[in-house]
Coordinates of C-alpha atoms and ligand atoms in Angstrom, one line a residue:
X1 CA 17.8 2.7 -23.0
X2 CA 18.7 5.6 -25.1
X3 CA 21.9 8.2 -23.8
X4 CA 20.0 11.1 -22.7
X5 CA 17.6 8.6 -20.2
X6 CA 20.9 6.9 -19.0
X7 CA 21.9 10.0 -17.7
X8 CA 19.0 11.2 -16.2
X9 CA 19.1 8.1 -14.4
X10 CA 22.8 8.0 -13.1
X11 CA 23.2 11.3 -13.0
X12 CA 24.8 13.2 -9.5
X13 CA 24.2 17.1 -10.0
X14 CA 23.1 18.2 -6.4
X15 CA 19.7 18.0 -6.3
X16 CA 17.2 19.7 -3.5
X17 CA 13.5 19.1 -2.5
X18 CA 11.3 19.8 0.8
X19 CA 10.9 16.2 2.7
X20 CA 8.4 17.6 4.9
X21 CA 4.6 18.7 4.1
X22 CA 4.4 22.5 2.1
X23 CA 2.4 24.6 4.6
X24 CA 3.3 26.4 8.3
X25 CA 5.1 24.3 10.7
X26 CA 7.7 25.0 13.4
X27 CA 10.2 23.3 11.4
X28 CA 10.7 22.1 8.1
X29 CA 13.1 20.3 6.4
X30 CA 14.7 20.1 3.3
X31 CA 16.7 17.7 1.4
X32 CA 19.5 18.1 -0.6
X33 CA 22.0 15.7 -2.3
X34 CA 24.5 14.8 -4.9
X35 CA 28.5 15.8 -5.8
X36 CA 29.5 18.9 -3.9
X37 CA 26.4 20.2 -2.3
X38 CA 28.0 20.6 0.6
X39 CA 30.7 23.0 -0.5
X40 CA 28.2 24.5 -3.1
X41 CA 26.0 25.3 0.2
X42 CA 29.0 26.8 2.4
X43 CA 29.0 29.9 0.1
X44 CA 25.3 30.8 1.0
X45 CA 26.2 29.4 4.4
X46 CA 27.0 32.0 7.7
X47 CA 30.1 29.5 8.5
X48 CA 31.7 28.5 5.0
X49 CA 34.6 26.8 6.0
X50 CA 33.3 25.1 9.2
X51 CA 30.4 23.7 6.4
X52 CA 32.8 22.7 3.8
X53 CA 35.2 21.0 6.2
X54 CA 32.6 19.2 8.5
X55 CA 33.1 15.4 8.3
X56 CA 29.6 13.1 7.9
X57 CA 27.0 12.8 10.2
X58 CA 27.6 16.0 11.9
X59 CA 24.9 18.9 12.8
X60 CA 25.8 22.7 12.4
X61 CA 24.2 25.6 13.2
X62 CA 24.4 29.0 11.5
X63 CA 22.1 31.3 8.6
X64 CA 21.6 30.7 5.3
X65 CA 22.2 33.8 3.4
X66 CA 21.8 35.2 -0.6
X67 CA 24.4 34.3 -2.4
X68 CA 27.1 37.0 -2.4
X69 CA 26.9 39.1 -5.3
X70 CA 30.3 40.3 -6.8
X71 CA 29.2 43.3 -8.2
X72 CA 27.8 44.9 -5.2
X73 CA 29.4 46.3 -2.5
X74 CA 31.6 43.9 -0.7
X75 CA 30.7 46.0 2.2
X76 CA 27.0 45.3 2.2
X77 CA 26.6 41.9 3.5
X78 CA 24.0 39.4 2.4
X79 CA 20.7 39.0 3.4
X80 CA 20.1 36.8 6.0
X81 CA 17.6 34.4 4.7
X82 CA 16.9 32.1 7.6
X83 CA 18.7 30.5 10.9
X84 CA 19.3 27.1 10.4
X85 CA 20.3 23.4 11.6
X86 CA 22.2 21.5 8.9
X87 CA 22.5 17.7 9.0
X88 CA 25.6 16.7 7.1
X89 CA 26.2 13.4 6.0
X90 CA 29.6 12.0 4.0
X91 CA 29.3 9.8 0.4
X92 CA 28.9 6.9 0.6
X93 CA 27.2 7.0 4.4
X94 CA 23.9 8.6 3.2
X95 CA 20.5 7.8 2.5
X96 CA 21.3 8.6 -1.5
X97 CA 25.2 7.0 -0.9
X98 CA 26.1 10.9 -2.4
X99 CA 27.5 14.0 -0.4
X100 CA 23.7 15.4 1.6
X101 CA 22.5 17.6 3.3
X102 CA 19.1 18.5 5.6
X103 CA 18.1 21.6 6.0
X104 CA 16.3 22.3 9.0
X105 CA 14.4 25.4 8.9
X106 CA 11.8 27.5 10.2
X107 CA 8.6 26.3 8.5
X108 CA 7.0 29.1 7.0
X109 CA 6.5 28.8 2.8
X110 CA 7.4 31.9 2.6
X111 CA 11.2 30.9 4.0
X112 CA 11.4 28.1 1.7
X113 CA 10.8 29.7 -1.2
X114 CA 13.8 31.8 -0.5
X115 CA 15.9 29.3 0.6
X116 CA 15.1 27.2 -2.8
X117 CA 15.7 30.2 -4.6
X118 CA 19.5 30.7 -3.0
X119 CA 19.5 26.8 -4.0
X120 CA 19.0 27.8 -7.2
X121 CA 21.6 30.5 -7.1
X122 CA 23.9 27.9 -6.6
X123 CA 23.5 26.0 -9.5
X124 CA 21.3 23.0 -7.7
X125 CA 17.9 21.7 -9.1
X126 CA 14.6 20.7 -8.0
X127 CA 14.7 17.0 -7.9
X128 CA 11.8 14.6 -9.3
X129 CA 9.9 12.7 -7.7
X130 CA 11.7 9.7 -6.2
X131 CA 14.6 10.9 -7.1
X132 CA 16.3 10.8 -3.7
X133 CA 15.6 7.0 -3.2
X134 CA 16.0 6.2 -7.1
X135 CA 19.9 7.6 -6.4
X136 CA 19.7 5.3 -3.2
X137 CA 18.7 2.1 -5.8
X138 CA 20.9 2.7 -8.2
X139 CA 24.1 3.5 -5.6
X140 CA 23.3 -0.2 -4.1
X141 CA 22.0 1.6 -1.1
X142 CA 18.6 -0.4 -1.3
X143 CA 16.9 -3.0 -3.2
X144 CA 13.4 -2.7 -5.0
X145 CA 11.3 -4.1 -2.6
X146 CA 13.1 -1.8 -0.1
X147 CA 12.6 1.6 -2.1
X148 CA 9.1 0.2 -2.7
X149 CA 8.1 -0.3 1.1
X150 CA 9.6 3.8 1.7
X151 CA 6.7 5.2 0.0
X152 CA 4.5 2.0 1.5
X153 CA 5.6 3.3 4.8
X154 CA 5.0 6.8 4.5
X155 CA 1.4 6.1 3.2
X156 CA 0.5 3.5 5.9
X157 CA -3.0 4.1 7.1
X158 CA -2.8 1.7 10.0
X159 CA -0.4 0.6 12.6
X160 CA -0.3 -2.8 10.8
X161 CA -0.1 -1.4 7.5
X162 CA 2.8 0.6 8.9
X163 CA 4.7 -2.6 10.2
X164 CA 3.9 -4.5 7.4
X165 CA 6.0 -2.4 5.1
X166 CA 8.6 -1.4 7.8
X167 CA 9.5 -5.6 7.8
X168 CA 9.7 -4.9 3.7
X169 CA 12.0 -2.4 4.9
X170 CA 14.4 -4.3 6.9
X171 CA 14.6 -6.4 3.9
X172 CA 12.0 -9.1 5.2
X173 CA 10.6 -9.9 1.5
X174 CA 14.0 -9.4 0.2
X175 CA 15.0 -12.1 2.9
X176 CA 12.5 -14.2 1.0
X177 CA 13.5 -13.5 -2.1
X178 CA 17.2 -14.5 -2.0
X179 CA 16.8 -17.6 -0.2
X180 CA 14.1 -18.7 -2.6
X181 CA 16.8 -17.7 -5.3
X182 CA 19.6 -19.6 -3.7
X183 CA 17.1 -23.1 -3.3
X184 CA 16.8 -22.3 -7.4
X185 CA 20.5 -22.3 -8.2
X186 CA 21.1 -25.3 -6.1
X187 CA 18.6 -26.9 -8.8
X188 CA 20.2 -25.1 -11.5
X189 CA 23.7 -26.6 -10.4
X190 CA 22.2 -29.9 -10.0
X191 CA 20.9 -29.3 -14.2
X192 CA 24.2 -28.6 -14.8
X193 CA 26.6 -31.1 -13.6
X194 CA 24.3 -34.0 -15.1
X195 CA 24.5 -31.5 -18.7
X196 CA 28.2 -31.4 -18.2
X197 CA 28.6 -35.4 -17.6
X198 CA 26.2 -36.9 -20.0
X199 CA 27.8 -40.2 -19.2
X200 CA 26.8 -40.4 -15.6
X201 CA 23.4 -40.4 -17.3
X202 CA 21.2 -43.1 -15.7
X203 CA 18.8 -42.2 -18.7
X204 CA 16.3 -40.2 -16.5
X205 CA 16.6 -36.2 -14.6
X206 CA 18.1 -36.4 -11.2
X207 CA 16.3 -33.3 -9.6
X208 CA 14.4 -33.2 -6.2
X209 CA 10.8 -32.9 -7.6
X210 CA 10.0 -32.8 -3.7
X211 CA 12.2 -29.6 -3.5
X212 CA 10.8 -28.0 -6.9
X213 CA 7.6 -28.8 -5.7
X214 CA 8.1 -27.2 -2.1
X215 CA 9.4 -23.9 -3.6
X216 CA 6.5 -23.5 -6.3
X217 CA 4.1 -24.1 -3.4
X218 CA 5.9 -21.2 -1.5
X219 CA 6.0 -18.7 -3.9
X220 CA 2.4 -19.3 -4.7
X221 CA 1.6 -18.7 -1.2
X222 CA 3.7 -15.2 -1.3
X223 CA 1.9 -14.2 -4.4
X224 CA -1.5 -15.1 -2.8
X225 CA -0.4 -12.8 0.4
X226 CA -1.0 -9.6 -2.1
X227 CA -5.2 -10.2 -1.5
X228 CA -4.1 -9.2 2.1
X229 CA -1.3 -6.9 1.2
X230 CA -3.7 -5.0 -1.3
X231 CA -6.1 -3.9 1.7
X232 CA -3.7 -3.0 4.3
X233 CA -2.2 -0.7 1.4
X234 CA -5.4 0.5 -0.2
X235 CA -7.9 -0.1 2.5
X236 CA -11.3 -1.6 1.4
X237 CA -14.0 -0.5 0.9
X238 CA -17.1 -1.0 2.5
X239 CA -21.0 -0.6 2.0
X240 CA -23.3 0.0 3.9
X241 CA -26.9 -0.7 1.7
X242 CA -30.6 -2.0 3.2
X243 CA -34.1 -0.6 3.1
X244 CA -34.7 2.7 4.4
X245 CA -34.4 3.0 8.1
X246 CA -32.8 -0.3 8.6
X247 CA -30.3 1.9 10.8
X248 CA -27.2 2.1 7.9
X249 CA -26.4 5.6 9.1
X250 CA -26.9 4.7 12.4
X251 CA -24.4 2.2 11.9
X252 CA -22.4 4.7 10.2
X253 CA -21.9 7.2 13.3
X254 CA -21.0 4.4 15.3
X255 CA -18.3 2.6 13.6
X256 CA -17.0 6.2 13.0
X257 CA -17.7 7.0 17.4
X258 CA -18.9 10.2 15.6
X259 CA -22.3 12.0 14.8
X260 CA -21.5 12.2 11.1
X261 CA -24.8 11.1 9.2
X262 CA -28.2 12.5 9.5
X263 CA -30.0 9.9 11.5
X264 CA -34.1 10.3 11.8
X265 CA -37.0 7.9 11.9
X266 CA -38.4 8.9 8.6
X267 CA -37.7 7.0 5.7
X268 CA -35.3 8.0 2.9
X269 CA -33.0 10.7 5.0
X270 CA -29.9 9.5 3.5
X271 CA -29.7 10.7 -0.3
X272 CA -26.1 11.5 -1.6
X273 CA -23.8 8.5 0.1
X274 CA -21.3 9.7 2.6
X275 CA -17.3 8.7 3.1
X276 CA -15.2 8.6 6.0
X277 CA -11.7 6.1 6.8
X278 CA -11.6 4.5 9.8
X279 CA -9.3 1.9 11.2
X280 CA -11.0 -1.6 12.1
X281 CA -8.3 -3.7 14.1
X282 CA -5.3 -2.4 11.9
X283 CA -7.6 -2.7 8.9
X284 CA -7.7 0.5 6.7
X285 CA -11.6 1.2 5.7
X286 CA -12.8 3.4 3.7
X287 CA -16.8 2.8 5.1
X288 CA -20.0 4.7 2.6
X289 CA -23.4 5.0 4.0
X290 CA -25.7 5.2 1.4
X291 CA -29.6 5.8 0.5
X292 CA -32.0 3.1 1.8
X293 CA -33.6 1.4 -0.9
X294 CA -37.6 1.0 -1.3
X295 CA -40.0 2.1 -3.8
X296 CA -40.2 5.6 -4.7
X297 CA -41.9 8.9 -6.6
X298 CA -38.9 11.0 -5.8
X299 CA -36.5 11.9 -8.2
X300 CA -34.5 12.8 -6.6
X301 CA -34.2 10.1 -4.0
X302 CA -34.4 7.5 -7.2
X303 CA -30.4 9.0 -7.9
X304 CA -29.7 8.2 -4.7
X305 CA -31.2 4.7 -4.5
X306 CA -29.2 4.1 -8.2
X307 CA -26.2 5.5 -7.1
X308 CA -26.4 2.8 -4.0
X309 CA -26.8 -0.2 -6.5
X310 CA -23.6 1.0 -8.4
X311 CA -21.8 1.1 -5.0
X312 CA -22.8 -2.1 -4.4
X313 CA -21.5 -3.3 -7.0
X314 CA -18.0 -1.7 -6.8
X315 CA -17.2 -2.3 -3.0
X316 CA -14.9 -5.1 -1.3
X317 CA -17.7 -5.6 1.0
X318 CA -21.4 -5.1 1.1
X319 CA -22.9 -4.8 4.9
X320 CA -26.4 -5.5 4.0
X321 CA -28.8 -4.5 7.3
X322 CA -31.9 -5.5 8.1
X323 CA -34.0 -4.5 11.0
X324 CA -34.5 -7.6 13.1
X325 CA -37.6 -6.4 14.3
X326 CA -39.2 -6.7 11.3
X327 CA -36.8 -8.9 9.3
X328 CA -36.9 -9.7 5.9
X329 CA -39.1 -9.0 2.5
X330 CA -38.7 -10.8 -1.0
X331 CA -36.0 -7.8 -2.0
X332 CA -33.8 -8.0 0.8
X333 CA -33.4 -11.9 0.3
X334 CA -32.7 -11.3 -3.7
X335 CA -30.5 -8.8 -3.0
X336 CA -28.8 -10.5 -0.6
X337 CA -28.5 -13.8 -3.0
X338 CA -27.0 -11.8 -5.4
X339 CA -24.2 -10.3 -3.6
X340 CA -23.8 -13.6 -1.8
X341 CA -22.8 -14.9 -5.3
X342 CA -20.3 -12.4 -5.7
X343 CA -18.9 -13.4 -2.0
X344 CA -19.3 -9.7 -1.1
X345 CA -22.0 -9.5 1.5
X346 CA -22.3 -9.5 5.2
X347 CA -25.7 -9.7 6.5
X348 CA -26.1 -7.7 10.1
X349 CA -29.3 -7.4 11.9
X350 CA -30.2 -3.8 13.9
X351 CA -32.3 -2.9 16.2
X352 CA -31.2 -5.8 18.2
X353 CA -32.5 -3.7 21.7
X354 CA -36.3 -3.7 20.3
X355 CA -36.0 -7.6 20.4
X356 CA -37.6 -9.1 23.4
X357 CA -34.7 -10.1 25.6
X358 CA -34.2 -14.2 24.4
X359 CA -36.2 -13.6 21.2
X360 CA -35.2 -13.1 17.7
X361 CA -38.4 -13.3 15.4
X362 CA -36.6 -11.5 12.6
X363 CA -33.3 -13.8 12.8
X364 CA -34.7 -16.6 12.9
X365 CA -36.8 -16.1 10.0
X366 CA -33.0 -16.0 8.5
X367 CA -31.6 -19.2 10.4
X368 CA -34.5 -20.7 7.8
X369 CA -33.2 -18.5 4.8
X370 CA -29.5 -19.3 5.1
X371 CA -30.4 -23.1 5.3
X372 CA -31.3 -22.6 2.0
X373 CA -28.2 -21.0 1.0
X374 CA -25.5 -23.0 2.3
X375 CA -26.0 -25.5 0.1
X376 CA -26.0 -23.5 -3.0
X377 CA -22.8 -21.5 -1.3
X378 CA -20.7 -24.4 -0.8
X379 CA -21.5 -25.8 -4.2
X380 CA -20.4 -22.3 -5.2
X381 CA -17.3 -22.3 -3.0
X382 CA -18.0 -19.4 -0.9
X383 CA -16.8 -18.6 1.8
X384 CA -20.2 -17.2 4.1
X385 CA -20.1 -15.2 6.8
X386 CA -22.7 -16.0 9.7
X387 CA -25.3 -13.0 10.5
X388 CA -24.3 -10.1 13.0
X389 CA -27.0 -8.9 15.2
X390 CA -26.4 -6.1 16.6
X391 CA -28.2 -2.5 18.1
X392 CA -26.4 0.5 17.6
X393 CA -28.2 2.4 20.7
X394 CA -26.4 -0.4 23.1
X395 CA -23.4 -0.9 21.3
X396 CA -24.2 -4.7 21.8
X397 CA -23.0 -6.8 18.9
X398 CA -20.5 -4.0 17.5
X399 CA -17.1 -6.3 18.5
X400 CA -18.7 -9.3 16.5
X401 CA -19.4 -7.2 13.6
X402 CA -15.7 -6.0 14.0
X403 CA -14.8 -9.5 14.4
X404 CA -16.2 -10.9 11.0
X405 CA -14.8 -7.8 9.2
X406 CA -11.5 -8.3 9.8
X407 CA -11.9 -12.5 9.1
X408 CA -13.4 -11.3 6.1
X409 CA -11.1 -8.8 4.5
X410 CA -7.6 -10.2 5.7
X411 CA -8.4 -14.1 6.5
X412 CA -5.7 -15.6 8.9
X413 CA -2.7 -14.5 10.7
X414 CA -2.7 -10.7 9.4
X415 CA -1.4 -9.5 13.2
X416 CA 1.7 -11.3 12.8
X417 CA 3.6 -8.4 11.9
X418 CA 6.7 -10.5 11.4
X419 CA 4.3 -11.7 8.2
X420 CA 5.9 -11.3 5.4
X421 CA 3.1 -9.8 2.9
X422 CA 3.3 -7.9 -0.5
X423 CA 1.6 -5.5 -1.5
X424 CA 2.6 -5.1 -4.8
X425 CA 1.1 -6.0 -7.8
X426 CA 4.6 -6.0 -9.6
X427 CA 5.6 -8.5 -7.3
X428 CA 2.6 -10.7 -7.3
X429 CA 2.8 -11.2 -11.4
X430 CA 6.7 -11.3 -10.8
X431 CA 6.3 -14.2 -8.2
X432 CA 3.1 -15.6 -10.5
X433 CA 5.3 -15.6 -13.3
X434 CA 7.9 -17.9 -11.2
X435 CA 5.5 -20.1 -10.1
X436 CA 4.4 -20.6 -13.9
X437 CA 7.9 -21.3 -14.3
X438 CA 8.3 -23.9 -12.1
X439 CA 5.2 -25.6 -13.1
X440 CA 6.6 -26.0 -16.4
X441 CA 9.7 -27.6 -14.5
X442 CA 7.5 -30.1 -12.9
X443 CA 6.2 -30.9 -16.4
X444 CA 9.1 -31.6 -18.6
X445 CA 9.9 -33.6 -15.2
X446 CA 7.2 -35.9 -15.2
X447 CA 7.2 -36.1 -19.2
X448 CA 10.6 -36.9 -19.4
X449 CA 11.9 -33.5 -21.4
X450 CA 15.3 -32.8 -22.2
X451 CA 17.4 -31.3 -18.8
X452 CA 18.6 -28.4 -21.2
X453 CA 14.7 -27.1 -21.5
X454 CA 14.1 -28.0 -18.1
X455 CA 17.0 -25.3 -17.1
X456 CA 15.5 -22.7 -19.6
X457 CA 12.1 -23.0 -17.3
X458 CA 14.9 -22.9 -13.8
X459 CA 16.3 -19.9 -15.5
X460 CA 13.4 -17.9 -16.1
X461 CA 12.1 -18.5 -12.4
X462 CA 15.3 -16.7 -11.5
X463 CA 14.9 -14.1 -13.5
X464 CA 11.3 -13.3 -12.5
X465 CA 12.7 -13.4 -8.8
X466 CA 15.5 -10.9 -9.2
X467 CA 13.0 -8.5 -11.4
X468 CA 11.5 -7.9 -8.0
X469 CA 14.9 -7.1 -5.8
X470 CA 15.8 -5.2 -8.9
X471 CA 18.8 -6.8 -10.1
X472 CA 17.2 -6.9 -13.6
X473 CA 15.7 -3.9 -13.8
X474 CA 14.7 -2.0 -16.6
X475 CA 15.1 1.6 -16.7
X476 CA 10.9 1.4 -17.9
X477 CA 10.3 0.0 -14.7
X478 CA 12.2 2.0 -12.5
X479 CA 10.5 5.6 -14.3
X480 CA 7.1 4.3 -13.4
X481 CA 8.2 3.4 -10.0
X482 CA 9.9 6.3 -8.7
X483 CA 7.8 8.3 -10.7
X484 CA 4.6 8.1 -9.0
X485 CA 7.1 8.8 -5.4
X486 CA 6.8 12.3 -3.7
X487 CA 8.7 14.6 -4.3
X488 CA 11.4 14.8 -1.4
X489 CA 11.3 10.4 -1.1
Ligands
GTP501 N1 -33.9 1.2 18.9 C1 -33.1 1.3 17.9 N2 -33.3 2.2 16.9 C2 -32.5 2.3 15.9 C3 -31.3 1.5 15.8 N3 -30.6 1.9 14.7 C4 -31.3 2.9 14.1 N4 -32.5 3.1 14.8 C5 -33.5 4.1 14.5 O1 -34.0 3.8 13.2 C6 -34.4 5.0 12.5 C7 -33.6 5.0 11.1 O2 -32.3 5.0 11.4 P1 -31.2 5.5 10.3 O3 -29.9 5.2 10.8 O4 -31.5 6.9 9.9 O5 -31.6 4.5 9.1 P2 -31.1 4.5 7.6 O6 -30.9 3.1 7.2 O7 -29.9 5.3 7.5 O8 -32.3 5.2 6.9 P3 -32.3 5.9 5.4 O9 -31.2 6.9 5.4 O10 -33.6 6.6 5.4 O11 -32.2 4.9 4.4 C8 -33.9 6.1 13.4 O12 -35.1 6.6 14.1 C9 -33.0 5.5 14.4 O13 -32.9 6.2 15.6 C10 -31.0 0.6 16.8 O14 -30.0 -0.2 16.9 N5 -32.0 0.5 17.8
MG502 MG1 -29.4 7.0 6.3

């Protein structure tokens, strides 16, 4: 790490940034922090010395003012900028561990930028982004996985994306992490005391390959959380693709409970695909309608149909929809063995209410087609969802359809928000990386290798494991991390 980036990085000038959206609010606040920013504020402050001598965790009221000017007129005083509410808080009982302060004020941008430009005035800078809760890392105020699940939390789309990271928060992964690390220096110990008394040595390693075994299958498991993890944080993204009228925007407006799409009974309404989020049971979607597919002279409509293949192809999830009451034609079946390759499609029947009550002529002409498949699939290992008939007139069918969506994008206990899932993909090569350690543990076990490699393999687990909490960190990582942070985290 060269001098100039070592500073950057432990530096404690007072830094200052808005924590809460830029735009008209009643409030906003801002955040300030770092050696003397308390004091430094008191001069711009209505009440200097009741600022500069409040003790931590203390609110005071007054206005922010310019900073005096000694060359004018002492008589004239200075403009009142704004009234105020500032939180105080003491070094090292802060969110940075350093001397801060929040600024509650009026929310207008045009009061801000006055009261960053007295911040200015007295000497402070704009702080980077992340910088707040880089300062809290670095001041042993939190750990990695900690200053990771902030900006996790403040992007949660979902209740259950939101209490996944707030248990990353309270230091669940880091939980994890440590005892994982402790279970590893019990084995290194174990390494050790046979190196140091080569002549207790009954001429084979004395390590638990139960317990080395039980860890690697642990952090493999924590690793494979991040396919979970990856959609709570990102959301996934679904298709909706069929012929043309199969009822995809139908569909559309009601998973949404909104009339978003243009819905008509002629063929080839939808052209240019349309986007919306939603939340499906705590799962973060982001759900595209696109064009139907059939045969066609127009151009126009040709994009569209191309531009729905490419989706296709680039989605989590494909719901495929066929109308049940006319069921299925050679392309539908293709298409739908293709994507069932790829492990990416749903098939849902619509138009459920045209069936006669007790009949489904359409369906079961698919009960036939998927006998076919599943034996292919399970050669293939895929996991296949069973058909969802639904109607979206009635509504009927819509909870299994939610049902299989959720089973299908986060398989097994996802509610539990106790769970202790990543999200991360620096944790999931971190923790893949241990695992590969391990396995090389349980190799030179097996062949008989000398202990003093099998500790090099013990000691690289550990460090893999403490790259994640952050004990070895390098300054590389941390950039890219706080970097992509709001401003004001
Ligand atoms: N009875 C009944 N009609 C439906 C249902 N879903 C859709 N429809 C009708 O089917 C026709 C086509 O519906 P859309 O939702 O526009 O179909 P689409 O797949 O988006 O069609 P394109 O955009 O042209 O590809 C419309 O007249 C809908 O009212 C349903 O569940 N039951
Ligand atoms: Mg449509």
């Amino acid at each position: 790490m060269d001098m100039k980036h070592q500073s950057v990085l432990e530096s404690h000038d007072p830094i200052y940034a808005l924590a809460t959206p830029y735009g008209r609010s009643a409030l906003a606040v801002l955040r300030i922090s770092g050696e003397g920013c308390v004091e430094a504020l008191a001069t711009a402050f209505s009440r200097p010395a009741a600022l500069s001598d409040c003790t931590g965790n203390t609110l005071i009221y007054g206005h922010i003012h310019e900073v005096p000017d000694n060359s004018r007129d002492r008589n004239v005083a200075a403009r009142i900028i704004d009234e105020v509410m500032l939180a105080v808080y003491r070094a090292p009982k802060s969110y940075t561990g350093e001397d801060s302060v929040e600024v509650m004020c009026h929310g207008s941008p045009a009061g801000i930028e006055l009261i960053f430009g007295v911040l200015a005035d007295l000497g402070m800078r704009p702080a980077e982004a992340g910088e707040f809760t880089r300062r809290a890392f670095l001041g042993g105020k939190l750990d990695l996985t900690q200053a990771e699940a902030i900006q996790e939390l403040v992007e949660a789309e979902t209740g259950t994306a939101h209490a996944l990271a707030l248990n990353r928060l309270s230091g669940g992964l880091s939980r994890r992490i440590e005892s994982a690390k402790q279970r590893l220096l019990d084995l290194m110990a174990a390494v050790a005391i046979q190196l140091d008394y080569p002549e207790e040595d009954t001429g084979h390693v004395e390590l638990p390959g139960s317990e080395v075994e039980e860890l690697r299958a642990e952090l493999q498991m924590l690793a494979d959380s991040f396919r979970i993890g990856r959609v709570f944080r990102e959301g996934a993204s679904i298709a909706l693709a069929g012929r043309t009228n199969a009822g995809k925007s139908s569909l559309f407006n009601l998973l949404l409970r909104e009339d978003r799409a243009i819905v008509s009974a002629e063929a080839g309404t939808t052209r240019d695909y349309l986007e919306a989020r939603l939340d499906i049971e705590g799962v973060p979607v982001r759900l595209i309608d696109t064009a139907g597919l059939r045969l066609s002279e127009s151009a126009i409509e040709s994009e569209g149909m191309r531009r729905s293949r490419q989706l296709m192809e680039n989605v989590d999830l494909v719901l495929y929809l066929v109308d049940a009451s006319e069921g299925m034609n050679d392309e539908d079946q293709g298409l739908i063995a293709e994507l069932e390759a790829a492990g990416r499609c749903v098939v849902v029947y619509t138009k459920r209410d045209l069936l006669p009550s007790g009949h489904s002529p359409g369906v079961a002409s698919l009960v036939g087609h998927s006998a076919d498949q599943s034996a292919g699939q399970q050669r293939a290992g895929q996991q296949r969802a069973e058909p969802v008939l639904l109607s979206s007139v009635s509504g009927e069918g819509l909870g299994d359809l939610h049902a299989v969506l959720v089973q299908r994008l986060v398989p097994g206990e996802h509610t539990d928000t106790e769970a202790v899932v990543i999200d991360s993909r620096r944790h999931r090569d971190l923790l893949l990386g241990a695992v590969a350690a391990l396995e090389q543990v349980q190799s030179g076990l097996s062949a008989g290798t000398a202990l003093d490699l099998v500790a090099v393999d013990l000691q690289e687990a550990l460090q893999s494991l403490g790259e994640i909490t952050g004990e070895v960190a390098s300054s590389e990582i941390l950039e890219r991390m706080f970097g992509s942070f709001c401003v004001g985290k």
